[in-house]
Structures are given as structure tokens and as C-alpha cells.
Coordinates of C-alpha atoms and ligand atoms in Angstrom, one line a residue:
M496 CA -43.2 23.2 87.5
D497 CA -41.9 19.9 88.1
Q498 CA -39.1 19.6 91.2
H499 CA -37.5 17.0 89.0
V500 CA -37.3 18.9 86.9
M501 CA -36.0 21.9 88.4
L502 CA -33.0 20.5 90.0
K503 CA -32.1 19.4 86.4
A504 CA -31.5 22.9 85.8
D505 CA -29.5 23.1 88.8
V506 CA -27.3 19.9 88.1
L507 CA -26.6 22.2 84.8
L508 CA -25.6 25.0 86.5
E509 CA -23.5 23.1 88.8
A510 CA -21.2 22.2 86.8
L511 CA -20.9 26.0 84.8
P512 CA -17.6 26.6 86.9
Y513 CA -15.9 24.0 85.6
I514 CA -17.5 24.1 81.9
R515 CA -15.5 27.3 81.7
Q516 CA -12.1 25.7 83.0
F517 CA -12.2 23.4 80.4
Y518 CA -13.2 25.7 77.5
G519 CA -10.8 24.7 74.5
Q520 CA -8.7 23.1 77.1
T521 CA -7.3 19.8 76.2
I522 CA -7.4 16.7 78.3
V523 CA -6.2 13.4 77.8
I524 CA -7.6 9.7 78.6
K525 CA -6.3 6.9 79.1
Y526 CA -9.0 4.6 78.8
G527 CA -7.8 1.3 80.4
G528 CA -8.5 -2.5 78.9
H529 CA -9.1 -3.5 82.3
A530 CA -11.9 -0.9 82.1
M531 CA -13.6 -2.1 79.3
K532 CA -15.9 -3.9 81.6
D533 CA -19.2 -4.3 79.3
E534 CA -21.5 -3.2 77.1
S535 CA -23.5 -0.2 78.7
L536 CA -19.7 0.4 80.6
K537 CA -18.4 1.3 76.9
Q538 CA -21.7 3.2 76.4
A539 CA -21.4 5.5 79.0
F540 CA -17.8 6.1 78.4
A541 CA -19.0 6.9 74.7
K542 CA -21.5 9.8 75.9
C543 CA -19.2 10.9 78.2
V544 CA -16.2 11.8 76.3
V545 CA -19.0 13.4 73.3
L546 CA -20.7 15.4 75.8
L547 CA -16.9 16.8 76.7
K548 CA -16.3 17.5 72.4
Y549 CA -19.9 19.9 72.5
I550 CA -19.4 21.3 75.2
G551 CA -16.0 22.8 73.6
V552 CA -13.2 20.5 75.4
N553 CA -10.8 18.8 73.3
P554 CA -10.7 15.2 75.0
V555 CA -7.9 12.7 73.7
I556 CA -7.9 8.9 74.1
V557 CA -5.2 6.8 74.4
H558 CA -6.2 3.2 75.2
G559 CA -5.0 0.1 76.3
G560 CA -6.3 -3.5 75.7
G561 CA -4.5 -6.1 78.3
P562 CA -7.2 -8.1 79.0
Q563 CA -8.1 -8.3 74.6
I564 CA -4.9 -9.3 73.9
G565 CA -4.1 -11.5 76.9
R566 CA -7.8 -14.0 75.7
M567 CA -6.4 -13.7 71.7
L568 CA -3.1 -14.5 73.0
E569 CA -4.9 -18.0 74.6
Q570 CA -6.8 -18.9 72.4
L571 CA -3.8 -18.9 69.9
N572 CA -2.1 -20.6 72.8
I573 CA 0.5 -17.8 73.1
P574 CA 1.8 -18.1 76.2
C575 CA 1.7 -14.5 78.4
Q576 CA 4.6 -13.2 80.7
F577 CA 4.6 -9.8 82.9
R578 CA 7.4 -8.3 84.1
E579 CA 7.6 -5.3 86.8
G580 CA 4.1 -4.8 85.1
L581 CA 4.6 -4.7 81.7
R582 CA 4.3 -7.6 79.3
V583 CA 6.9 -9.3 78.0
T584 CA 6.3 -9.3 73.9
D585 CA 8.5 -11.6 71.8
D586 CA 7.8 -11.6 67.7
A587 CA 5.1 -13.6 67.4
T588 CA 3.3 -11.5 70.9
M589 CA 3.8 -8.4 69.5
N590 CA 2.0 -9.5 66.1
V591 CA -1.1 -10.2 68.6
V592 CA -0.5 -6.9 70.4
E593 CA -0.9 -4.7 67.2
M594 CA -4.2 -6.7 65.6
V595 CA -5.8 -6.2 68.9
L596 CA -5.1 -2.9 69.9
A597 CA -4.2 -1.1 66.8
G598 CA -7.1 -3.4 65.2
K599 CA -9.9 -4.4 66.7
V600 CA -10.0 -2.4 70.4
N601 CA -9.6 0.9 68.9
K602 CA -12.0 0.3 66.3
E603 CA -14.3 -0.4 68.7
I604 CA -14.0 2.2 70.6
V605 CA -14.5 4.7 67.6
T606 CA -17.4 2.9 66.5
Q607 CA -18.9 3.7 70.2
L608 CA -17.8 7.8 69.9
N609 CA -19.4 7.9 66.8
L610 CA -22.4 6.2 67.6
A611 CA -22.3 8.8 70.6
G612 CA -22.7 11.7 67.8
G613 CA -19.2 12.3 67.9
K614 CA -16.3 12.1 65.1
A615 CA -13.8 9.7 66.3
V616 CA -10.6 8.6 64.5
G617 CA -8.3 5.9 65.2
L618 CA -4.7 5.5 64.9
S619 CA -1.6 3.7 65.9
G620 CA 1.8 5.6 66.8
K621 CA 2.8 5.0 63.6
D622 CA 0.1 7.1 62.2
G623 CA 1.4 10.1 61.3
G624 CA 4.9 9.0 63.0
T625 CA 3.1 10.3 66.0
I626 CA 5.0 8.5 68.4
S627 CA 8.6 7.6 68.5
C628 CA 10.4 4.8 70.3
R629 CA 13.2 2.7 70.9
K630 CA 13.9 -0.6 72.7
L631 CA 12.9 -0.2 76.5
E632 CA 15.9 -1.2 78.6
L633 CA 14.4 -2.1 81.9
A634 CA 16.8 -2.2 85.4
V635 CA 15.5 -3.0 88.0
D636 CA 17.3 -2.3 91.5
R637 CA 18.1 -5.7 93.6
E638 CA 19.1 -4.9 96.9
N639 CA 23.2 -4.9 97.1
L640 CA 23.7 -5.9 93.7
P641 CA 23.7 -4.3 90.1
P642 CA 20.3 -3.8 89.1
E643 CA 19.2 -6.5 86.4
I644 CA 18.8 -5.6 83.2
I645 CA 15.5 -7.7 81.8
D646 CA 14.9 -8.2 78.4
L647 CA 11.4 -7.1 77.7
G648 CA 11.4 -8.0 73.8
H649 CA 9.6 -5.4 71.5
V650 CA 8.8 -3.5 74.3
G651 CA 9.2 0.0 73.6
E652 CA 9.7 3.5 75.2
V653 CA 8.6 7.0 74.0
T654 CA 11.1 9.0 72.3
A655 CA 9.2 11.5 71.2
I656 CA 5.7 12.4 70.6
D657 CA 4.8 15.0 67.5
P658 CA 1.3 16.2 68.2
T659 CA 0.9 17.6 64.5
L660 CA -1.8 15.3 63.3
I661 CA -3.5 14.9 66.9
R662 CA -3.5 18.8 66.6
S663 CA -5.5 18.5 63.3
L664 CA -7.5 16.1 63.9
M665 CA -8.8 18.6 67.1
R666 CA -9.0 21.4 64.7
D667 CA -11.3 19.9 62.6
G668 CA -13.9 18.6 65.3
F669 CA -12.0 15.0 65.4
I670 CA -12.2 13.0 68.4
P671 CA -8.1 11.1 68.7
V672 CA -8.1 8.0 69.9
I673 CA -4.7 5.9 70.1
A674 CA -3.6 2.4 70.1
P675 CA -0.1 2.3 72.1
V676 CA 2.2 0.8 69.2
G677 CA 4.6 2.5 67.9
V678 CA 8.6 2.1 65.7
D679 CA 11.9 2.9 66.0
E680 CA 14.4 4.3 63.8
H681 CA 14.7 0.9 61.8
G682 CA 10.9 0.6 61.5
E683 CA 10.8 -1.4 64.0
T684 CA 7.1 -2.5 65.9
Y685 CA 7.0 -2.3 69.8
N686 CA 4.3 -2.0 72.2
I687 CA 4.4 0.6 74.3
N688 CA 2.9 0.6 78.2
A689 CA -0.1 2.6 77.4
D690 CA -0.2 5.0 80.9
T691 CA 3.4 5.9 79.6
V692 CA 2.0 7.0 76.0
A693 CA -0.8 8.4 77.3
S694 CA 1.5 10.4 79.7
A695 CA 4.0 11.8 76.9
V696 CA 0.8 13.0 74.5
A697 CA -0.4 15.1 77.4
G698 CA 3.3 16.4 78.1
A699 CA 4.0 16.7 73.9
V700 CA -0.9 18.6 73.3
G701 CA 0.1 20.8 76.9
A702 CA -2.7 19.2 78.4
R703 CA -4.6 20.3 81.3
R704 CA -5.8 17.4 82.5
F705 CA -4.5 13.7 82.4
V706 CA -7.6 11.4 83.8
L707 CA -7.0 7.1 83.8
L708 CA -9.7 5.3 84.1
T709 CA -9.0 1.8 85.4
D710 CA -10.8 -0.9 87.1
V711 CA -10.5 -0.1 90.7
S712 CA -11.4 3.4 93.1
G713 CA -7.7 4.6 92.9
I714 CA -4.6 3.6 95.0
L715 CA -5.4 1.3 97.4
D716 CA -3.2 1.5 100.6
K717 CA -1.6 -1.5 102.3
A718 CA -4.8 -1.9 104.5
G719 CA -7.0 -1.3 101.2
E720 CA -8.2 1.7 101.8
L721 CA -7.7 5.2 98.8
I722 CA -5.5 6.6 99.2
A723 CA -7.1 10.2 98.0
S724 CA -3.8 12.1 97.4
L725 CA -0.2 11.2 96.3
D726 CA 2.9 12.9 95.6
R727 CA 6.4 11.1 94.3
K728 CA 7.7 10.5 98.1
R729 CA 4.7 8.6 98.9
A730 CA 4.9 7.3 95.8
M731 CA 8.3 5.6 95.7
E732 CA 7.6 4.2 98.9
L733 CA 4.9 2.4 98.2
I734 CA 6.3 0.9 95.2
G735 CA 9.3 0.3 97.1
D736 CA 7.1 -1.6 100.0
G737 CA 5.4 -3.2 97.3
T738 CA 2.0 -2.0 97.9
I739 CA 1.6 -0.3 94.9
K740 CA 2.3 -3.4 92.1
G741 CA 1.8 -5.0 88.7
G742 CA -0.1 -2.6 86.2
M743 CA 0.0 0.2 88.7
I744 CA 3.5 0.6 88.8
P745 CA 3.8 2.5 85.1
K746 CA 0.4 4.3 85.7
V747 CA 2.1 6.0 89.1
K748 CA 5.3 7.2 87.7
C749 CA 3.6 8.6 84.4
C750 CA 1.1 10.6 86.4
I751 CA 4.2 11.9 88.3
E752 CA 5.9 12.7 84.5
A753 CA 2.9 13.9 83.1
V754 CA 2.7 16.7 86.1
D755 CA 6.1 17.1 85.6
E756 CA 5.9 18.5 82.6
G757 CA 3.6 20.7 83.1
V758 CA -0.3 19.2 82.8
G759 CA -2.2 20.3 85.4
K760 CA -3.2 17.5 87.5
A761 CA -3.2 13.6 86.7
Q762 CA -6.3 11.8 88.4
I763 CA -6.3 7.7 88.4
I764 CA -10.3 6.9 88.4
D765 CA -12.4 4.2 88.7
G766 CA -13.6 2.9 84.9
R767 CA -16.4 0.4 86.2
L768 CA -18.1 3.4 87.5
P769 CA -20.6 4.5 85.0
N770 CA -19.5 8.3 84.4
S771 CA -16.7 8.7 86.6
L772 CA -15.2 10.6 84.2
L773 CA -17.9 13.3 84.5
L774 CA -17.8 12.9 88.3
E775 CA -14.1 13.7 88.1
L776 CA -14.4 16.7 86.3
F777 CA -17.6 18.4 86.8
T778 CA -17.8 18.0 90.4
E779 CA -16.1 19.6 93.9
E780 CA -15.1 16.6 95.5
G781 CA -13.6 14.1 92.5
I782 CA -13.2 10.8 92.4
G783 CA -9.7 8.4 92.4
T784 CA -6.7 9.4 93.7
E785 CA -4.5 12.7 92.8
I786 CA -1.1 12.5 92.0
V787 CA 0.9 15.7 92.5
G788 CA 4.4 16.2 91.4
A789 CA 6.5 17.6 94.4
Ligands
LIG1669 N1 -2.0 -0.1 95.0 C1 -2.4 -0.5 94.5 N2 -3.8 0.0 94.0 C2 -4.8 0.0 93.5 N3 -4.5 -1.3 91.7 C3 -3.6 -2.0 92.5 C4 -2.1 -1.5 93.4 N4 -0.9 -2.1 93.4 C5 -1.4 -3.2 92.1 N5 -2.9 -2.5 91.6 C6 -3.2 -3.1 90.5 O1 -3.1 -2.5 89.9 C7 -4.5 -2.1 88.6 C8 -4.7 -1.8 87.7 O2 -3.4 -1.4 86.4 P1 -3.5 -2.2 85.0 O3 -2.3 -2.7 84.7 O4 -4.1 -4.3 85.6 O5 -5.3 -1.8 84.3 P2 -5.2 -0.8 83.1 O6 -3.9 0.2 82.9 O7 -6.1 0.3 83.6 O8 -5.5 -1.5 81.9 P3 -4.4 -1.7 80.9 O9 -3.4 -2.2 80.9 O10 -4.8 -3.2 79.9 O11 -4.6 -0.4 79.4 C9 -5.6 -3.0 89.4 O12 -6.1 -4.0 88.8 C10 -4.5 -3.6 90.9 O13 -5.0 -5.3 90.8
LIG1670 MG1 -2.4 -1.3 82.8

């Protein structure tokens, strides 16, 4: 028998302990807009997710779309501004955010998953009342001064997740794909950072794992070296001294929250690496940065 073929059987058997571990479990995957680099990466991602489904794992996707929103705003000559890694969202920006996220990006992911042989359903936080939110009051600490309250416009924070729709989709074999847009009690629409939505969803569905795909190899230290494991105290120090900044701030904070809420493990991995999801879930070594609670 060809050696190459024999090796394939070994590889499949090596995955057995992990398949057993995750069988019947829910895994929430934050698919960063920055990880959607090109068509082949998107296809590889879709295949990994569909494979998970077919081996009995329940993947739930929450996606971002920062670069895609940025490109559309540019085309429309609407200026972009970020504070603490969050997009300042006025009325015009909110319209674009919702159209791009819940329309274009969401349906693209659904299409890729379906082409890979899955049955994906796209929803925004509005569907089934899945995400309830309120306007985010962002307070930024300043040395020797009272905290500054920043008005980010239509940027929301999750107040509750109703997992009923997500659960019924999973039960019927569908892969839920969620755009991070929600409404408050007055019907006002909000743009919510996708990391924080994913984290709240992971808590609400009792996910075994929370995996975040982004465009870096994980969390990097001051010297640019990958940090394999990070706890709350060290994370806060690295945010405080500016090593962790921009879009990595909400990511790290929400991983800590997810772990606090009982999600087995939160991992930030490189979405630019083809099949990174499988490498993380089905190999001993894993990749990227693991966030632990204590
Ligand atoms: N210490 C750090 N280590 C690694 N990346 C960092 C660090 N500090 C800041 N970053 C930035 O965080 C970015 C990832 O967050 P970003 O919000 O840009 O992407 P995303 O969340 O994957 O995509 P999206 O926001 O579209 O969903 C990296 O590209 C990097 O520039
Ligand atoms: Mg981000």
C-alpha cells in the first residue's frame, strides 16, 4: 500500500480524541472581517466549518466586517473614526454598517458555507430578537482626571442574547451566521463590536469553545513575539502600557468575559493561515493565543 495513503489514515485517527471531545458541543467562531483576505481563504474557512458540522459539532459563526465597511464608506465619501478600537457610528455610518454587515458580508459567508456543502442561515441580531442592546457609554480612564465619557453614536453593547433561534437552527442542522447588529427597546439600530457579540453568544449557548479568527498570529508582546497564553492580570497590564491596542482591546476583554461565563477556552488565531480552525481544534499544539480567566 502506498505510504502516502497510510499516512492519511493516521492523520484521521489522530483527530479522534478531539472529535470525541467536541461531538455534540457548540463552538462559537468569530470570523473577523480582517481574516476574510481572499477567495481561497474564505473557501478554506467554509470547508473547515462544514467539516465541523458533519462530524457532529455545532458551529455558530459571528462575523465582523471592518475593512468591508471601511471600503464602502470611502466610496460614499463618509469619513471613518475609531476610539478605543470601536467605530464612531453616526446615522449615515449606521446605515452603511447594517447594509454591509447584514447584507453583503453575511450573505457572502452563507453562500460559501452552502457551496461547501453546509446549510447556513444568515441573521442579524434583530432576527428572532436574538440580540438586545443599548447605547454604549464608553468611559476612558485618564491619569489623575475623572474618566472621559465618549459618545460613539450608534455603537451598542449587548444587554441580552436570546438563543432560541440559534438553538432551533442548530437542532435542524443549520449553521447560524450572525451579523453584529442589534436594536434597543425603542427600536433604535446599533452597531456592536463583533467580538463582544460573539462572546455573549458563546456564553448564552453554553459553548465549549470560543475561537476568534483575525489577521495576526495571536496577541503579540512588545517585541512582536506571540504570547501563547494570557491571563486577566497580564492582559490588563498590556492594555495599560499600550502593547494591546485598537481592535485587539475589545477582543481580549471579551475573551476574558467568555471564559468567566463558563466557556471552556477562548483562543485568538490567525485567520490568514489556511485551515487554522482545524489546526487549533484538532491538534495537540494548537495555535495562536489562549486566554485564561484567572
Ligand atoms: N498586541 C497586539 N497583538 C496583536 N495584534 C494587535 C495588538 N494590538 C493591536 N493589535 C491589532 O489588532 C488587530 C486585530 O483587530 P481588528 O479589529 O483589526 O480585526 P478583527 O476583529 O479580526 O476584524 P473585524 O473588526 O473586522 O471583525 C490586528 O490587526 C492588530 O493590528
Ligand atoms: Mg475587530
